[in-house]
Short mmCIF file of C-alpha atoms in Angstrom, two decimals:
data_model
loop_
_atom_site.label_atom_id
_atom_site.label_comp_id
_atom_site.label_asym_id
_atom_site.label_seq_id
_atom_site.Cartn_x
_atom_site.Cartn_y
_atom_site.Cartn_z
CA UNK A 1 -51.81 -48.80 -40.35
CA UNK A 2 -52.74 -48.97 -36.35
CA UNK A 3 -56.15 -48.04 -35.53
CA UNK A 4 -58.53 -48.41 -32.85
CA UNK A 5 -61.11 -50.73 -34.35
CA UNK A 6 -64.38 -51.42 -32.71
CA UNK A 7 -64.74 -54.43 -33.42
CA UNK A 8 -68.06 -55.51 -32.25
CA UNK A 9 -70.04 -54.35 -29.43
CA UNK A 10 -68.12 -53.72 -26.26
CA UNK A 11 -64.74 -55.14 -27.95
CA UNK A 12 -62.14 -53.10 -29.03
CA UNK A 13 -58.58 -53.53 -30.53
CA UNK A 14 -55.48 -51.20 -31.36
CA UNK A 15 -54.49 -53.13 -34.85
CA UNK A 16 -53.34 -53.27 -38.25
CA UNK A 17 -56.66 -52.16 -40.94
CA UNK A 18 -56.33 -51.16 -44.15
CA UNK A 19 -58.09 -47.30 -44.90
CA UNK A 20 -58.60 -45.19 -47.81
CA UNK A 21 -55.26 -43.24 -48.50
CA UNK A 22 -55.53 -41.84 -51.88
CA UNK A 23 -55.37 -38.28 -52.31
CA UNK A 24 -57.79 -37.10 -54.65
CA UNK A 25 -57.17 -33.64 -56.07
CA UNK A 26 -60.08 -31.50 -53.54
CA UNK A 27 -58.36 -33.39 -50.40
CA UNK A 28 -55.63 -33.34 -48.61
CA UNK A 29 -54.06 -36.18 -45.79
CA UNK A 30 -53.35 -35.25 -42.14
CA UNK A 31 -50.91 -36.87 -39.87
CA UNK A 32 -53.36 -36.87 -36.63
CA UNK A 33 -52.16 -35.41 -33.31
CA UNK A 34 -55.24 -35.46 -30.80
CA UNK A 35 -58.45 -36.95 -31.48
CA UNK A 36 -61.33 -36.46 -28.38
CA UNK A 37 -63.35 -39.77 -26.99
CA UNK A 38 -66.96 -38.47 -27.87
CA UNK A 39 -70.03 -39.30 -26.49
CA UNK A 40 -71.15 -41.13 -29.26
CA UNK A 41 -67.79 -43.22 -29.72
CA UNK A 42 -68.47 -44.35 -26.40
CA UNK A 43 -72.18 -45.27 -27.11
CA UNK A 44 -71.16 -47.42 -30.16
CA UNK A 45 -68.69 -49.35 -27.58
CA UNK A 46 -71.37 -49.95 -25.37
CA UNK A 47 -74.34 -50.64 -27.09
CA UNK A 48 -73.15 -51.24 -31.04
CA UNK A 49 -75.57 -48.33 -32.41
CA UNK A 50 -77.18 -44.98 -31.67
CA UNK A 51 -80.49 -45.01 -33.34
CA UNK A 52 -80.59 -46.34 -37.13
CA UNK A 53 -76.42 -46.43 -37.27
CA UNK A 54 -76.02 -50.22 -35.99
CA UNK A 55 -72.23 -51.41 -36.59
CA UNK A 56 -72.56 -54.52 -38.43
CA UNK A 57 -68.57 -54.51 -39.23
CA UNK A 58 -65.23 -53.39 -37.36
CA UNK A 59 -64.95 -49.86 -37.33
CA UNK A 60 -62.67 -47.35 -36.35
CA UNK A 61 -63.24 -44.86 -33.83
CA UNK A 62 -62.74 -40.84 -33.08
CA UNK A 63 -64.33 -37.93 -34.94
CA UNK A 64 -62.90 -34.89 -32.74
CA UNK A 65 -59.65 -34.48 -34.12
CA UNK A 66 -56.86 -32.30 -34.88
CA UNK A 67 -53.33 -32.64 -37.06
CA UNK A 68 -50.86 -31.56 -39.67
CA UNK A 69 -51.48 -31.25 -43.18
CA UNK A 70 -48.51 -34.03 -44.88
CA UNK A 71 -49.74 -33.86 -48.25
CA UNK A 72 -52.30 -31.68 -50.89
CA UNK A 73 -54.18 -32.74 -53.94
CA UNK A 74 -53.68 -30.93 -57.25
CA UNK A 75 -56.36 -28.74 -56.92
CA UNK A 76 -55.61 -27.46 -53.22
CA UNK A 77 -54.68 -23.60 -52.79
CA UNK A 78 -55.93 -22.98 -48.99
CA UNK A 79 -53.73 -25.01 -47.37
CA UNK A 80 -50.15 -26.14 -47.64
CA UNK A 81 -48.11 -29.25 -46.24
CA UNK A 82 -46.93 -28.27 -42.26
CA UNK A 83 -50.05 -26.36 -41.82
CA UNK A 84 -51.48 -27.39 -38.26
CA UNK A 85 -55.42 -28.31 -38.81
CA UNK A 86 -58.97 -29.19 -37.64
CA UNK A 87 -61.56 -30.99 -39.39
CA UNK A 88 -65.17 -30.95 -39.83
CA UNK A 89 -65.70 -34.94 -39.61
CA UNK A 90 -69.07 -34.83 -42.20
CA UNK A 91 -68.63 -34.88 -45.40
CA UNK A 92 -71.85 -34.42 -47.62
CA UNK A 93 -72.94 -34.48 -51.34
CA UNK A 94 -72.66 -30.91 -51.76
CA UNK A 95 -74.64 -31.05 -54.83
CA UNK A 96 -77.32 -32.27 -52.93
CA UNK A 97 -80.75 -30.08 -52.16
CA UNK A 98 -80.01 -29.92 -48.47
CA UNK A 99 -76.37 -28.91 -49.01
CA UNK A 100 -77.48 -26.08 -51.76
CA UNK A 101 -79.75 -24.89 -49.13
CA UNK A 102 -76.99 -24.41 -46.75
CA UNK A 103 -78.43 -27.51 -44.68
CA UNK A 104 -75.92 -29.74 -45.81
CA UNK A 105 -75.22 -31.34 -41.78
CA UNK A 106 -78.57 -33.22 -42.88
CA UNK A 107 -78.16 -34.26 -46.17
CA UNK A 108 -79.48 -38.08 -46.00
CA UNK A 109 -75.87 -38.92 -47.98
CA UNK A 110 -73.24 -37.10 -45.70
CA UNK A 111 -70.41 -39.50 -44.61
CA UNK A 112 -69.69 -39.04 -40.80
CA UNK A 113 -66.50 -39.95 -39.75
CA UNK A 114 -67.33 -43.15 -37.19
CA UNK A 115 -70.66 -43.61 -37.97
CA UNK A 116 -71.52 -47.21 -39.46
CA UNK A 117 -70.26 -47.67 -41.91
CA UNK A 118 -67.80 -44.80 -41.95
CA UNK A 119 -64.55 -45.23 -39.97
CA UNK A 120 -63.06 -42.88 -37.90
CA UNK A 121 -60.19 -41.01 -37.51
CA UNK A 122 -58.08 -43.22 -34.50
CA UNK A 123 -55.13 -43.62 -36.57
CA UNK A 124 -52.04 -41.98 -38.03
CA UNK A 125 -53.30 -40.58 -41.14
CA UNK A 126 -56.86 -39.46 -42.54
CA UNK A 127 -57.59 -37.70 -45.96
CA UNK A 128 -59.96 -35.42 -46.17
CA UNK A 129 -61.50 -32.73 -48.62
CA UNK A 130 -59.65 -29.57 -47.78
CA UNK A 131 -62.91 -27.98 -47.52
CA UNK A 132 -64.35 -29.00 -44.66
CA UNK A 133 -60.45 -28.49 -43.69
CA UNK A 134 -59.20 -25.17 -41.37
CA UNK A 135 -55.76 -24.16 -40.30
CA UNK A 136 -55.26 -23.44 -37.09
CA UNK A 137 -53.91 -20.22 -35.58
CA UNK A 138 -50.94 -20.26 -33.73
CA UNK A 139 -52.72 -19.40 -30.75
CA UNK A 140 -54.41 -22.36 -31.00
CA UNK A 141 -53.29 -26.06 -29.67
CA UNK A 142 -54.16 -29.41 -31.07
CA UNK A 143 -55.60 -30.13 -28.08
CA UNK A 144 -57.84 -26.85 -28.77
CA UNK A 145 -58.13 -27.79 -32.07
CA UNK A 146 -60.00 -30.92 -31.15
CA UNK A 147 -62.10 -29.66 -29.58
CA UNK A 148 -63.70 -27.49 -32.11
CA UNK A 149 -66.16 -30.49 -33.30
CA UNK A 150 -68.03 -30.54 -29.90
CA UNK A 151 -68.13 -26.79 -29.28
CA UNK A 152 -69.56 -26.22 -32.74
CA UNK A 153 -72.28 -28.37 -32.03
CA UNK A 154 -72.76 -25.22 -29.47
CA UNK A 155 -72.50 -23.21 -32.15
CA UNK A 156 -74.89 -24.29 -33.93
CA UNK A 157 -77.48 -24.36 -30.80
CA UNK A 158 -76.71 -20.87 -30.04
CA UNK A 159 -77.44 -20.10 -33.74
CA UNK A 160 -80.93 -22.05 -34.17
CA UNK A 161 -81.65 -20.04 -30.78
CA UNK A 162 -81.78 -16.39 -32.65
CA UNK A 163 -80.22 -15.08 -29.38
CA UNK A 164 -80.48 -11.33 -29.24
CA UNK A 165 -77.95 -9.42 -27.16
CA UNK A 166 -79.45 -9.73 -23.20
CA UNK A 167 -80.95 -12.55 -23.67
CA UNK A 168 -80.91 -15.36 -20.14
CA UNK A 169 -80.66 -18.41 -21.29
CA UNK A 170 -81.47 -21.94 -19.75
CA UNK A 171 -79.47 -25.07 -20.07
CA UNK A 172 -80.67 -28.50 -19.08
CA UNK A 173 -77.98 -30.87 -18.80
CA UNK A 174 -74.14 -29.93 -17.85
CA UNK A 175 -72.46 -32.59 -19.71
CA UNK A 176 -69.73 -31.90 -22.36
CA UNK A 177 -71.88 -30.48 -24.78
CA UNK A 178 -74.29 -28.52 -22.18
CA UNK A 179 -71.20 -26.74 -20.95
CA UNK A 180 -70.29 -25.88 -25.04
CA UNK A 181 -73.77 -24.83 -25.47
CA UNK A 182 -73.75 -22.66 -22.05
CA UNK A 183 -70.27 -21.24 -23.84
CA UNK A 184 -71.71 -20.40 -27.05
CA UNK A 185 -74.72 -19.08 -25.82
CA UNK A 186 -72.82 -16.73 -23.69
CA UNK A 187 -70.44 -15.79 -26.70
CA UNK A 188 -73.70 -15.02 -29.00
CA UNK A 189 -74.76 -12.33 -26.75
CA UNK A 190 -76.68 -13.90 -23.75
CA UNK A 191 -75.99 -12.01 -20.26
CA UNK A 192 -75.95 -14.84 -18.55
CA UNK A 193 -77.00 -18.79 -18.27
CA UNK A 194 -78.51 -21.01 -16.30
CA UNK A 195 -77.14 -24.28 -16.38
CA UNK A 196 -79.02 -27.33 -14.75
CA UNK A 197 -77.41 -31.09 -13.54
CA UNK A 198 -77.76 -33.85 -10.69
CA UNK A 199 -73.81 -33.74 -10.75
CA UNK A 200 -72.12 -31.27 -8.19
CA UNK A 201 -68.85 -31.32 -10.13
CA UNK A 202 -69.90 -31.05 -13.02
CA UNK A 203 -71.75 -28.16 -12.00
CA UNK A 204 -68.89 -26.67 -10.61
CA UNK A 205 -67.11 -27.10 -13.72
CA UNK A 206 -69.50 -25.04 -15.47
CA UNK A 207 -69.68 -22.45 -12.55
CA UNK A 208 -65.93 -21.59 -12.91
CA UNK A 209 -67.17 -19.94 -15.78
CA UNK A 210 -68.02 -16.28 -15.47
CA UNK A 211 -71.71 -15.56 -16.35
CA UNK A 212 -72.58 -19.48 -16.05
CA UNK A 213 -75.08 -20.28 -12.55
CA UNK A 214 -74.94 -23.69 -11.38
CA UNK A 215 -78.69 -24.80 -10.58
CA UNK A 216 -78.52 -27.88 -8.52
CA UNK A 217 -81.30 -30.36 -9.09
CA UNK A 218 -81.15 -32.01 -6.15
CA UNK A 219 -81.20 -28.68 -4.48
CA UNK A 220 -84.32 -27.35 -5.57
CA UNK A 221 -85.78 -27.90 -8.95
CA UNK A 222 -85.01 -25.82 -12.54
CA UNK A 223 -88.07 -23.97 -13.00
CA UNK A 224 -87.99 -22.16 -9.21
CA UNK A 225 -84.24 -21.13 -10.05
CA UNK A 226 -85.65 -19.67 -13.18
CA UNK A 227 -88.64 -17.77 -11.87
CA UNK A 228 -86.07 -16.86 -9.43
CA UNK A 229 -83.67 -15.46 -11.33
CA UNK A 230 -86.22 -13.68 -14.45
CA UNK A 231 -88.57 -12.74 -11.45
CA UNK A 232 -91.17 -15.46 -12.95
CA UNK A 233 -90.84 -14.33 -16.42
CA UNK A 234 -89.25 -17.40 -17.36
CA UNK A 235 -85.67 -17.98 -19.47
CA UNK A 236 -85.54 -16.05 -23.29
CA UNK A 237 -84.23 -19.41 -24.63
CA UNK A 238 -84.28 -23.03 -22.82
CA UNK A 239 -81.55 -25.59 -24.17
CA UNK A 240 -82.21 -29.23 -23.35
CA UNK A 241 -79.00 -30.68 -23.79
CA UNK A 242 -79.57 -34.00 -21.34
CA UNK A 243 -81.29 -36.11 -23.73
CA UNK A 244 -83.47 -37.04 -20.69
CA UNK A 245 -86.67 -37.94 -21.56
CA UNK A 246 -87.85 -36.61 -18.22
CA UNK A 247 -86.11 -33.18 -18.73
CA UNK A 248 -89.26 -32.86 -21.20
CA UNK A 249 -92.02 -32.74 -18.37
CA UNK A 250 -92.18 -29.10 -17.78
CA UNK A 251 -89.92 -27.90 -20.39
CA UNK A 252 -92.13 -25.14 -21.75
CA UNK A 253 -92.90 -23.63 -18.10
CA UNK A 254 -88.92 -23.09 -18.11
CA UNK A 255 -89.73 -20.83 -21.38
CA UNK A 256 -91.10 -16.64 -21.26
CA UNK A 257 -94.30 -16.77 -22.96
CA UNK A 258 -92.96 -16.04 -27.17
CA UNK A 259 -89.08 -17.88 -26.29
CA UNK A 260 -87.77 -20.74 -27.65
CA UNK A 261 -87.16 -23.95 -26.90
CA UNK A 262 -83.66 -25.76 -28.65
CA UNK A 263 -83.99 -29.23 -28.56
CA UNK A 264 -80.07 -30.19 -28.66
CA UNK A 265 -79.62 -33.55 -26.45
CA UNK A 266 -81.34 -36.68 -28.17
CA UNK A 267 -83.49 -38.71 -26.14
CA UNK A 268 -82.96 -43.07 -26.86
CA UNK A 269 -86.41 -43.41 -26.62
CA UNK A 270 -89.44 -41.60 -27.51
CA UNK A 271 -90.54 -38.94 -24.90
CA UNK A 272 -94.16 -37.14 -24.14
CA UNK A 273 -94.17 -33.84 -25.58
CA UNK A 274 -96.16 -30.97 -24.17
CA UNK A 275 -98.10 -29.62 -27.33
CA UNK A 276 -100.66 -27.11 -25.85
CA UNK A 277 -97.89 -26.36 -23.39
CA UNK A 278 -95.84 -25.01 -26.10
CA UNK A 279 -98.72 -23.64 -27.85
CA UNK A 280 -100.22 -21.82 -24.91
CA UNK A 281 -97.03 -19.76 -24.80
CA UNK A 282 -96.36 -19.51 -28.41
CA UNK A 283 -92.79 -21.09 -27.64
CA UNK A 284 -90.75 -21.42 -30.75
CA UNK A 285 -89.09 -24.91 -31.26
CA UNK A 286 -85.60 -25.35 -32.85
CA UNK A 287 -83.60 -28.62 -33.19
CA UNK A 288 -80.10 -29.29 -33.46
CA UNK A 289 -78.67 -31.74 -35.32
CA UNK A 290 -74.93 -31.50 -35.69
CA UNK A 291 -73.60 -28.35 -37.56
CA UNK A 292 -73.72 -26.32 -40.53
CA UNK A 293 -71.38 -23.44 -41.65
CA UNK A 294 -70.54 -22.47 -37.98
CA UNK A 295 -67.20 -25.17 -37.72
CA UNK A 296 -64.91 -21.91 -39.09
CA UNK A 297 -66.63 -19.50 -36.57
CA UNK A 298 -66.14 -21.62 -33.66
CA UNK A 299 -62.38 -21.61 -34.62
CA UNK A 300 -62.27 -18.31 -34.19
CA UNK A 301 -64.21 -17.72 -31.13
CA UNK A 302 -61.20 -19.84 -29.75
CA UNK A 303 -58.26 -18.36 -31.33
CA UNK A 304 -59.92 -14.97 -30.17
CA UNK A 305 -59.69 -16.05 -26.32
CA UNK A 306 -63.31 -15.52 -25.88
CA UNK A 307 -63.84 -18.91 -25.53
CA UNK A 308 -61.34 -20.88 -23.27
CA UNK A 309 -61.76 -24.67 -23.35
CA UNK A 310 -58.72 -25.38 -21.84
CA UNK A 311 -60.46 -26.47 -18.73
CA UNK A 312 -62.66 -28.80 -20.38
CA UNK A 313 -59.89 -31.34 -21.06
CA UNK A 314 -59.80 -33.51 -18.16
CA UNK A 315 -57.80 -36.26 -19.52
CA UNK A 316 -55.28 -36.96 -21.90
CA UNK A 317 -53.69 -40.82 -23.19
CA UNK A 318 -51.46 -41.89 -25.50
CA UNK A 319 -52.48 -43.78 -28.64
CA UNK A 320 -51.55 -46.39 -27.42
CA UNK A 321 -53.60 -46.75 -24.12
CA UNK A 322 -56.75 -45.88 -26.11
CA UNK A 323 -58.47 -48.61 -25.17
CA UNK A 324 -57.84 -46.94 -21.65
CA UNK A 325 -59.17 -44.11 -22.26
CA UNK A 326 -62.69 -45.69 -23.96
CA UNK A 327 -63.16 -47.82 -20.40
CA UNK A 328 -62.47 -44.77 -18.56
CA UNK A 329 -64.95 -42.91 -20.52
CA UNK A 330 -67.65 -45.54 -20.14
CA UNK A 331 -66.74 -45.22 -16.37
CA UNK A 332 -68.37 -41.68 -16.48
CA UNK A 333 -66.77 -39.88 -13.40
CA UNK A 334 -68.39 -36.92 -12.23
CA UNK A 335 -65.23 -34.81 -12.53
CA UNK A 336 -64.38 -35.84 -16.42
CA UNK A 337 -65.71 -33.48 -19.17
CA UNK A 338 -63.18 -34.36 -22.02
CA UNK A 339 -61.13 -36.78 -22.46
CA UNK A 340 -58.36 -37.14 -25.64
CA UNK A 341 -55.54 -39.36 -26.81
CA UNK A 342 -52.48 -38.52 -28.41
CA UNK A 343 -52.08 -40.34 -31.55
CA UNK A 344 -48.69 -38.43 -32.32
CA UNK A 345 -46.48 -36.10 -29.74
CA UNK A 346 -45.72 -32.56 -30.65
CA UNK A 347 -42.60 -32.26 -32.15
#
């Protein structure tokens, strides 16, 4: 079938590839509507690897996606062919230690849909297990549905954070997945976030959100809008979601003495990390990598209307200007926050 194969670094190619298409009896296969351009889809284009994932073969693209169940395996009860679905893109051994422990988004053997050497989803069809599998609700569009993959990584921020109900939160970075964390931490009870960028429209973005403040950095600087705005107190729980190395200098002033700190944006190289800064306060330390057992709740945050992404979705393509839609990513305009391609219109 047509794909989008990346077929080395910085060279891609809407063409013919052979993929798995065997339905095994746990799985069922999805006709794919809208899959999201990702951050790390991009990266792969531009530099071949994030990290220990080098592509050393073609590889399809796309891990945000959303479609319509075409056929079930034997064993399948939850979901039936013409439901409309999203899918959780890592699939992990789930009789593994980590996955027993309910840490299965870091079990060392979980296959990640495009990451070497896993392909992606770019392409008519996928089969997956119908457990990592969810129907979507009426109320809820493909184009919604897509978009569940980047706001549970949100999720599962807001989640590490322990948030309790009052709680101000910081956010360092107002990128795609700053403005899902700023979201989620609003929808797990925080009164209100701060949320921190060089970029004026992206910060206005954010803004449009009630309950989200726009703190310009090149305006005055994060840690005198916090002491500003918690009367020097300092933020309940700080959310670096830049992947800046330099939004680490400082970090734990941003903190109240006993917060924590959610390390969700990851840094190329190493960074200097303020130990007795951390320790003078007491500051509690969380990392995020990916998701666990939120993907469902997410879902239903955005069927519920509590969480309106709508606005996020700045661009749309059809399959087959993909390649479009990857240079227009790596373009980075100030005024893009998602971008997603039609593999197959509504109908």
């Amino acid at each position: 079938m047509q794909a989008l194969v990346l077929e080395e670094k910085g060279v891609l190619a809407l063409r013919d590839i052979d993929l798995p298409q065997t339905v095994g009896l746990d799985d069922v296969k999805i006709a794919i509507h809208t899959v999201g351009v990702c951050g790390s889809d991009v990266h792969y284009y531009t530099h071949g690897a994030i990290g220990p994932y080098v592509l050393r073969a073609p590889m399809v693209l796309g891990h945000e996606a959303a479609g319509t169940v075409v056929e079930v395996g034997k064993n399948v009860r939850s979901l039936a062919v013409g439901d409309r679905v999203c899918m959780e893109p890592g699939i992990p051994d789930l009789s593994s230690r980590a996955s027993k422990l309910g840490l299965y988004n870091v079990d060392p053997a979980v296959r990640f849909w495009a990451t070497p050497p896993v392909h992606g989803i770019l392409a008519p069809y996928a089969v997956h297990p119908a457990a990592f599998t969810y129907r979507l609700p009426d109320s809820v569009s493909f184009a919604e549905g897509a978009m569940v993959e980047p706001f549970a990584i949100g999720m599962q921020a807001a989640t590490r954070a322990r948030i309790v109900p009052g709680d101000v939160a910081a956010v360092i970075g107002a990128g795609p997945i700053g403005i899902m964390v700023a979201l989620a931490a609003l929808a797990g009870g925080c009164s209100r976030v701060l949320i921190s960028d060089f970029s004026a429209e992206k910060l206005a973005i954010a803004a449009a959100y009630p309950g989200i403040e726009a703190v310009n950095l090149k305006e005055t600087t994060f840690a005198a809008a916090i002491d500003t705005a918690t009367r020097g107190w300092g933020a309940d729980v700080v959310f670096e979601a830049s992947g800046s190395g330099k939004a680490f200098e400082g970090l734990f002033n941003l903190v109240r003495p006993g917060g924590a700190a959610v390390l969700v944006g990851l840094p190329v190289d190493p960074v200097r990390f303020d130990v007795a800064g951390a320790i003078s306060r007491e500051v509690r330390i969380e990392t995020v990598f990916r998701y666990a057992n939120v993907f469902d709740r997410a879902l239903e945050l955005i069927a519920s209307g509590k969480v309106d992404l709508k606005p996020l979705i700045t661009g749309t393509y059809a399959f087959k200007d993909s390649i479009a839609a990857f240079d227009r990513a790596v373009e980075a305009r100030p005024t893009d926050v998602k971008l997603q391609i039609l593999v197959a219109e509504e109908g």
